[in-house]
């Protein structure tokens, strides 16, 4: 008769390996070892020595332990259930955490916004047609903007500007304007000015100084005259300042010595 | 006359801003000129090219396009993205409408005058409908890839040519779609890295599109097929502007080198019907870029960075070959920018954004031990002119007008939205300034400010047509009275004059006659009959209370206020007529003043001469010599000249911006040499001349 070594129940391939996508909890991994090359349990995982010991304990005549299918199945199910429970618990915990963070953000954002009353007024203010204030050069027509939006004009600015100017409060002595729009407009104007400056006076254009330009005539006269020179008042400002300071100090010293 | 010591002032650092756009209106023969600082000026070409109206500039308003529409309406558009309509009656801005396309580069009014087309930075061409009160956005045309720099309507109103960077598009107005896209060579016969910018396009009624670009080419395209017909290379630098005449037989282009070329449609041989475009005349009247040209039926108008406005009548179009056919170059302003305080010898200079107050220098008095200098000697300064105050204005708007009181302790100036009044106090060597706050709102946008002789009253002429009188107290003011304009007219009062005794105030508007008000009774006293040329200068004589009026056609009238009629002398000179050389002067008279002890003398000046009219001497007829170019040779010469005729003209000090009599023996003349202006202009295009 062949001697069968007692076999420790081998758990089936862990449920977590099939259920979990990407977040195996650290304990599970350590427990199950999951790599195919290394069975975490079973007879092959145990060192040979134990076998020897086990062997000596039992007699050769004893029959192996009887393991009914039902008990094994029950155990397996038990294990599965446990694993599933842990997974569910972990997920729930994560969800809770995320929810709490979201609420915190909403709270913070709410604190940054204007009070509710002002927001209400902004959204329900009547669509004014033409607003003309004396001395103000900028006029905005909301109707026209809405028209433009309908016509689907391509300029991105219209969409931003729809909420641009609406009178807030009962006193219409001021206009609320979004600063972002003003910056955009200014930057576009600056870009346009830079473009034309570049076209006319930038590199590649054949420009010369006024000095040289006026000197051309002097050089072509029958009696040649010197080139036109313009006074450069900015020359040597540091030197002149130093000289002035020195003179003042010297005067003071002179006064002191002359007094004594 | 006698002898005078003259303060020759050259420290007024006046630099006008360059001309950016020019628009000619055929019906009223007026020219609208916009400058780089945002000022828009209206010149009346039939009134001897006089600047009759102007709109003050604004720092954010960099106008890039100007056009007239139906019904004498003036529109401008600029890099701040807004279309602005100007109210020519009330001299203010009616409204500014944002076009929502980014900076606007070009604008054109349709031939019918009822639609306005605008080319924007984002490549869109927008069509606006001109309604009686406003303009209304109609639709967008097809959006192009790069910014639209020039636009032109076909005279029939069916097509539009839009010039951009490296290409020209032709649109159909009805559908709004681009029919042709014509690619422009970057360089005449060659390749270049620099992009070709189409500075101007013009659409003729036969379908030809003329384009001028930055490579120096003038190209003729056929819009039906979208192909190039003819190519002309006319300059080494950019060709920046184009204007076509109404009859479409000639057009003018302006280049960056300052040359203006005239192209004409001439027949190929003398009796053939086939015509072609030929470059006929070059004109070199500018030193810097010519950024705007216009073509009136008889003249070519050009303006550019060198700040001159040049009007060149075409000889073949001019009917009568008289002085009207000469070249006109407008360089100096037609208004007074300098005011003077006679008692303290102070001068107030008005710039666009600041005011400067200067104290005139003095020289060692000539006593009986010192030999008085001969005629023409330069006297050395014992005390230099002193720059007392540099007053910057708050805000982006330009200063419209300013004034200093005769006693030197009040300064007032006005911008389009505010009025400022300052009180000056002098303690030994220091000067302190204190602002009078809470000026009333109706004083803003004043066109002319004047103090009374005793500095107790301030007269302000606003652009709505009303005249305000304010009494000045120690640190504050009190509004005394407002003279409202005549019912029905909203006419801006441009010039004011007050009599030295403080009883009479004369105000002139743009079209009606000169109104004279009695200041003591606060009532209208009389009105000088209207004359069809605008008034350029007004003044009231000290003792006789004669009102002297100078018009833009160089006529001078003298009206007696107490008698309510023209004086005898005025009638005499009108009957005889002025000397023809007097009438042929280019520049208007901007200031008139009087001598306290000599009631028969009137001192007036324009940009190139100053003249003392002696009413007691006989008047010159056309045959006498008006100007004496050389200085008098000897004593008998002096006496002869003194008694020859009434007009004593001197051209020693020019170009004159201001001249006034400080006291009995002293004159002040503020000159502005042209070279000093040119020294501060932007760089011009390099010109290579042989031998340099």
XYZ file of C-alpha atoms in Angstrom, chain B residues 177-618:
442
model
C -19.333 84.351 -48.966
C -15.876 84.795 -50.374
C -15.863 84.321 -54.121
C -12.174 84.670 -54.858
C -9.032 84.536 -52.834
C -6.189 86.167 -54.715
C -2.718 85.398 -53.431
C -0.250 88.253 -53.525
C 3.463 87.737 -54.159
C 5.590 88.673 -51.244
C 8.042 90.510 -53.409
C 8.005 91.790 -56.941
C 9.654 89.020 -58.949
C 11.127 87.141 -56.067
C 10.641 85.458 -52.749
C 10.840 86.990 -49.338
C 10.461 85.926 -45.761
C 8.537 89.013 -44.776
C 4.815 88.681 -45.194
C 3.153 90.949 -47.655
C 0.653 93.238 -45.982
C -2.064 94.648 -48.198
C -2.341 98.175 -46.894
C -5.054 99.364 -49.262
C -7.554 98.086 -51.799
C -9.847 99.932 -54.155
C -12.673 98.412 -56.166
C -13.588 100.050 -59.444
C -16.990 99.733 -61.075
C -15.667 97.693 -64.001
C -14.547 94.955 -61.634
C -10.895 95.897 -61.334
C -9.420 95.702 -57.869
C -6.355 97.825 -57.195
C -4.188 96.780 -54.293
C -1.191 98.402 -52.658
C 1.022 96.426 -50.366
C 4.114 96.505 -48.215
C 6.437 95.270 -50.949
C 6.022 98.536 -52.841
C 3.749 97.164 -55.556
C 0.543 98.477 -57.057
C -1.364 95.593 -58.603
C -4.464 95.457 -60.764
C -6.656 92.386 -60.386
C -9.699 91.229 -62.262
C -12.358 90.356 -59.716
C -14.469 88.277 -62.097
C -11.738 85.710 -62.662
C -9.577 86.419 -59.620
C -6.372 86.910 -61.581
C -3.608 89.465 -61.706
C -3.805 91.826 -64.631
C -0.960 94.271 -64.111
C 1.843 94.739 -61.662
C 3.703 97.977 -60.977
C 6.654 98.299 -58.650
C 6.765 101.906 -57.571
C 8.790 102.070 -54.383
C 11.357 100.265 -52.312
C 9.262 100.652 -49.210
C 5.609 100.091 -48.340
C 2.866 101.747 -50.294
C 0.501 102.565 -47.513
C -2.595 104.240 -48.851
C -4.765 104.556 -51.912
C -7.672 106.788 -52.851
C -9.689 106.771 -56.064
C -11.512 109.742 -57.484
C -15.251 109.661 -58.012
C -15.004 109.565 -61.772
C -12.603 106.616 -61.548
C -10.170 108.065 -63.998
C -7.402 108.778 -61.527
C -6.171 107.568 -58.209
C -3.441 108.506 -55.811
C -1.163 106.313 -53.693
C 1.106 107.281 -50.822
C 4.350 105.503 -49.966
C 6.380 105.155 -46.821
C 9.175 107.225 -48.305
C 6.945 110.254 -48.358
C 6.255 110.213 -52.089
C 2.743 110.481 -53.420
C 2.098 109.078 -56.874
C -0.747 110.021 -59.143
C -2.075 107.389 -61.561
C -4.338 108.323 -64.412
C -6.364 106.459 -66.982
C -5.069 107.688 -70.310
C -5.778 106.442 -73.777
C -3.071 104.380 -75.377
C -2.734 106.572 -78.440
C -4.276 109.941 -78.859
C -7.362 108.858 -80.747
C -7.899 105.300 -79.593
C -10.605 104.349 -77.174
C -8.501 101.843 -75.292
C -7.234 103.193 -72.031
C -4.674 102.108 -69.553
C -3.473 103.177 -66.154
C -0.285 105.157 -66.228
C 1.735 106.585 -63.376
C 1.838 110.267 -64.173
C 3.105 112.457 -61.376
C 5.236 111.930 -58.293
C 5.006 114.471 -55.484
C 7.514 114.635 -52.673
C 6.002 116.851 -50.033
C 6.506 114.594 -47.037
C 9.564 113.301 -45.285
C 7.951 110.392 -43.449
C 5.340 107.741 -44.210
C 2.234 108.930 -45.992
C -0.385 106.920 -44.185
C -3.511 108.519 -45.587
C -4.501 109.959 -48.921
C -7.772 111.291 -50.269
C -8.869 112.362 -53.708
C -11.214 115.296 -54.022
C -12.519 116.319 -57.464
C -9.800 118.927 -57.864
C -7.035 118.079 -55.434
C -4.908 115.337 -53.938
C -4.807 115.330 -50.156
C -2.152 113.488 -48.211
C -1.138 113.249 -44.596
C 1.262 111.117 -42.661
C 3.664 110.657 -39.811
C 5.393 113.964 -40.423
C 2.218 115.729 -39.228
C 1.751 117.950 -42.279
C -1.522 117.946 -44.157
C -0.754 118.616 -47.786
C -3.416 119.579 -50.282
C -2.218 119.632 -53.841
C -4.717 120.976 -56.361
C -4.399 119.316 -59.729
C -3.690 121.833 -62.410
C -5.810 120.181 -65.056
C -8.845 120.137 -62.794
C -8.613 123.688 -61.537
C -10.687 126.131 -63.505
C -9.114 129.441 -62.681
C -5.360 129.540 -62.357
C -5.036 131.833 -59.417
C -3.593 131.484 -55.985
C -6.183 128.856 -55.172
C -4.259 126.390 -57.274
C -1.170 126.539 -55.105
C 0.048 123.852 -52.759
C -1.298 124.127 -49.215
C 0.637 122.654 -46.347
C -1.023 122.811 -42.958
C 1.507 122.299 -40.191
C 0.707 124.581 -37.310
C -2.501 124.562 -35.326
C -5.263 126.965 -36.184
C -6.042 127.636 -32.539
C -4.120 129.288 -29.775
C -2.280 126.891 -27.477
C -0.527 129.517 -25.390
C -1.895 132.012 -22.917
C -0.013 134.811 -21.285
C -0.206 136.629 -18.002
C 1.027 140.119 -18.686
C 1.537 141.376 -15.152
C 3.726 138.534 -13.994
C 5.262 137.780 -17.395
C 4.166 134.162 -17.343
C 3.385 131.892 -20.253
C 1.131 128.847 -20.043
C 1.747 126.179 -22.680
C -0.912 123.630 -23.447
C 0.116 120.121 -24.428
C -2.033 117.071 -24.970
C -1.702 115.712 -21.454
C -0.021 118.386 -19.425
C 0.423 122.113 -18.977
C 3.670 123.986 -18.481
C 4.062 127.321 -16.808
C 7.138 129.359 -17.585
C 8.432 132.649 -16.264
C 10.061 134.781 -18.906
C 13.648 135.777 -18.469
C 14.730 139.317 -18.023
C 17.569 141.402 -19.220
C 19.436 144.249 -17.627
C 17.342 147.366 -18.037
C 18.737 149.958 -20.381
C 19.236 153.070 -18.286
C 20.499 156.395 -19.443
C 24.126 155.365 -19.005
C 23.791 152.357 -21.228
C 23.427 152.850 -24.922
C 20.141 151.374 -26.064
C 20.726 148.584 -28.517
C 20.343 149.088 -32.206
C 17.622 147.527 -34.234
C 18.123 143.772 -34.372
C 20.569 143.450 -31.475
C 20.358 140.463 -29.179
C 20.298 141.511 -25.547
C 21.937 139.113 -23.083
C 19.713 137.516 -20.465
C 20.476 138.348 -16.877
C 17.908 135.901 -15.586
C 16.983 132.808 -17.568
C 13.491 131.689 -18.314
C 12.222 129.539 -15.497
C 10.074 126.448 -15.779
C 7.764 127.008 -12.848
C 5.140 124.333 -13.117
C 4.470 121.073 -14.911
C 0.846 120.144 -14.387
C -0.215 116.696 -15.557
C -3.821 115.970 -16.243
C -5.511 112.985 -14.653
C -7.126 110.496 -16.918
C -6.669 109.457 -20.517
C -8.347 112.411 -22.178
C -6.598 115.231 -23.945
C -6.807 118.797 -22.759
C -9.159 120.832 -24.906
C -8.348 124.341 -23.794
C -6.564 126.172 -21.022
C -6.049 129.691 -19.765
C -4.139 131.668 -17.171
C -5.563 134.782 -15.597
C -3.884 138.131 -16.315
C -2.787 138.460 -12.714
C -1.213 135.021 -12.850
C -2.983 133.486 -9.885
C -5.583 131.280 -11.553
C -5.135 128.463 -14.048
C -8.111 126.739 -15.629
C -8.257 123.914 -18.139
C -10.877 121.560 -19.457
C -10.992 118.028 -20.799
C -13.968 116.274 -22.350
C -15.364 115.142 -19.033
C -13.970 117.474 -16.384
C -13.065 121.030 -15.663
C -10.125 121.985 -13.478
C -9.484 125.266 -11.736
C -6.312 125.910 -9.762
C -5.240 128.759 -7.545
C -1.571 129.709 -7.628
C 0.229 131.573 -4.923
C 3.721 132.947 -5.142
C 5.826 133.285 -2.016
C 9.216 134.767 -2.710
C 10.757 132.057 -4.804
C 8.249 129.275 -4.445
C 5.005 128.672 -6.158
C 2.210 126.634 -4.661
C -0.848 125.231 -6.339
C -4.229 124.539 -4.867
C -7.086 122.936 -6.691
C -10.594 124.292 -6.404
C -12.701 121.204 -5.961
C -16.270 120.415 -6.885
C -16.447 122.261 -10.162
C -19.948 122.042 -11.590
C -20.581 119.445 -14.248
C -21.895 121.836 -16.843
C -18.455 123.352 -17.241
C -16.896 120.256 -18.726
C -15.989 119.966 -22.394
C -15.345 123.671 -22.631
C -14.109 124.910 -25.968
C -12.742 128.187 -24.740
C -11.865 129.596 -21.340
C -11.179 133.244 -20.668
C -10.511 135.314 -17.563
C -11.578 138.901 -17.245
C -8.915 141.594 -17.016
C -9.262 142.011 -13.276
C -9.198 138.202 -12.833
C -12.452 138.306 -10.920
C -14.605 136.540 -13.474
C -14.203 133.398 -15.528
C -15.963 132.970 -18.856
C -16.414 129.457 -20.189
C -17.818 128.555 -23.598
C -19.052 124.985 -23.609
C -19.623 122.792 -26.608
C -23.376 122.745 -26.080
C -23.585 126.357 -27.126
C -23.945 127.936 -23.718
C -21.718 130.512 -22.117
C -21.100 130.416 -18.404
C -19.938 133.250 -16.202
C -18.334 132.316 -12.915
C -17.269 134.774 -10.285
C -13.963 133.879 -8.667
C -13.625 134.404 -4.962
C -10.623 133.822 -2.740
C -10.584 130.049 -2.617
C -13.857 129.211 -4.300
C -16.198 130.308 -7.007
C -19.797 131.279 -7.517
C -21.783 130.609 -10.653
C -23.174 133.929 -11.799
C -25.042 133.347 -15.020
C -25.388 131.192 -18.114
C -26.195 132.526 -21.529
C -28.149 129.881 -23.363
C -27.856 129.544 -27.115
C -30.579 130.789 -29.395
C -33.492 128.410 -29.478
C -33.265 125.615 -31.971
C -29.565 125.719 -32.647
C -26.973 123.732 -30.789
C -23.951 125.596 -31.894
C -20.686 125.473 -30.098
C -19.091 128.749 -29.202
C -15.498 128.533 -30.237
C -13.961 131.887 -29.522
C -14.369 134.401 -26.745
C -13.194 137.915 -26.174
C -13.721 140.187 -23.214
C -13.254 143.916 -23.086
C -10.554 145.217 -20.752
C -13.052 147.260 -18.749
C -15.080 144.108 -18.147
C -18.381 145.276 -19.612
C -18.604 143.386 -22.854
C -18.186 139.765 -23.832
C -18.030 138.680 -27.453
C -18.582 135.072 -28.480
C -18.432 133.557 -31.933
C -19.889 130.280 -33.059
C -19.266 128.250 -36.131
C -21.876 129.714 -38.402
C -23.990 132.481 -36.889
C -22.607 135.923 -36.347
C -20.644 137.104 -33.382
C -22.804 137.719 -30.326
C -21.920 140.525 -27.957
C -23.214 140.308 -24.402
C -23.385 142.982 -21.749
C -21.743 141.503 -18.693
C -23.087 144.028 -16.217
C -26.716 143.573 -17.214
C -26.234 139.938 -18.246
C -28.091 140.461 -21.486
C -27.408 140.066 -25.180
C -26.388 143.441 -26.503
C -26.098 142.951 -30.267
C -25.041 140.513 -32.962
C -22.542 141.222 -35.685
C -23.994 140.151 -39.042
C -22.956 136.671 -40.097
C -20.208 136.256 -42.628
C -19.812 133.109 -44.658
C -16.284 132.392 -43.504
C -15.548 131.255 -39.968
C -13.976 133.552 -37.382
C -10.365 132.822 -36.559
C -9.615 135.507 -33.953
C -11.562 137.985 -31.814
C -10.518 140.839 -29.592
C -11.988 143.958 -28.028
C -9.959 147.158 -27.974
C -9.351 148.797 -24.583
C -10.734 152.290 -24.711
C -12.865 152.468 -27.821
C -14.532 149.050 -27.248
C -14.187 148.186 -30.887
C -14.522 144.535 -31.656
C -11.921 143.364 -34.174
C -12.777 140.138 -35.968
C -10.479 138.191 -38.264
C -11.963 135.635 -40.637
C -10.402 132.662 -42.353
C -10.355 134.365 -45.747
C -8.029 136.962 -44.225
C -10.671 139.652 -43.917
C -10.486 141.845 -40.839
C -13.551 143.702 -39.588
C -13.871 146.294 -36.894
C -17.212 146.679 -35.188
C -18.014 149.332 -32.631
C -19.901 147.777 -29.751
C -21.389 150.888 -28.164
C -22.572 152.182 -31.565
C -23.681 148.757 -32.783
C -22.262 149.256 -36.253
C -19.085 148.812 -38.241
C -16.549 151.597 -37.776
C -15.583 154.063 -40.429
C -12.199 152.549 -40.886
C -13.697 149.124 -41.405
C -16.071 150.443 -44.046
C -13.219 152.172 -45.827
C -11.075 149.138 -46.006
C -13.926 146.949 -47.107
C -14.678 149.341 -49.903
C -11.099 149.472 -51.040
C -10.326 145.844 -50.401
C -7.246 144.381 -48.869
C -3.945 144.114 -50.681
C -3.793 140.985 -52.802
C -0.731 139.693 -50.966
C -2.565 140.041 -47.691
C -5.406 137.915 -49.007
C -3.051 135.283 -50.331
C -1.607 134.371 -46.978
C -1.858 130.698 -46.102
C -2.307 130.639 -42.392
C -5.137 132.172 -40.379
C -4.710 135.001 -37.898
C -4.851 133.416 -34.460
C -4.398 136.308 -32.053
C -5.192 140.000 -31.969
C -4.025 142.403 -29.287
C -3.843 146.122 -28.687
C -1.495 148.767 -27.379
C -2.754 150.503 -24.255
C -1.488 153.976 -25.073
C -2.052 153.892 -28.823
C -5.652 153.217 -29.694
C -4.973 153.432 -33.408
C -2.778 150.325 -33.447
C -3.911 146.748 -33.854
C -1.361 143.966 -33.474
C -2.130 140.654 -35.102
C -0.137 137.666 -36.212
C -0.384 134.438 -38.097
C 2.148 131.640 -38.411
C 4.569 133.417 -40.709
C 4.274 137.123 -40.003
C 3.133 139.638 -37.475
C 1.571 142.894 -38.401
C 0.746 146.190 -36.722
C -2.108 147.986 -38.408
C -2.008 151.724 -37.916
C -5.476 153.046 -38.580
C -4.344 156.620 -38.930
C -2.195 155.946 -41.976
C -3.462 155.534 -45.543
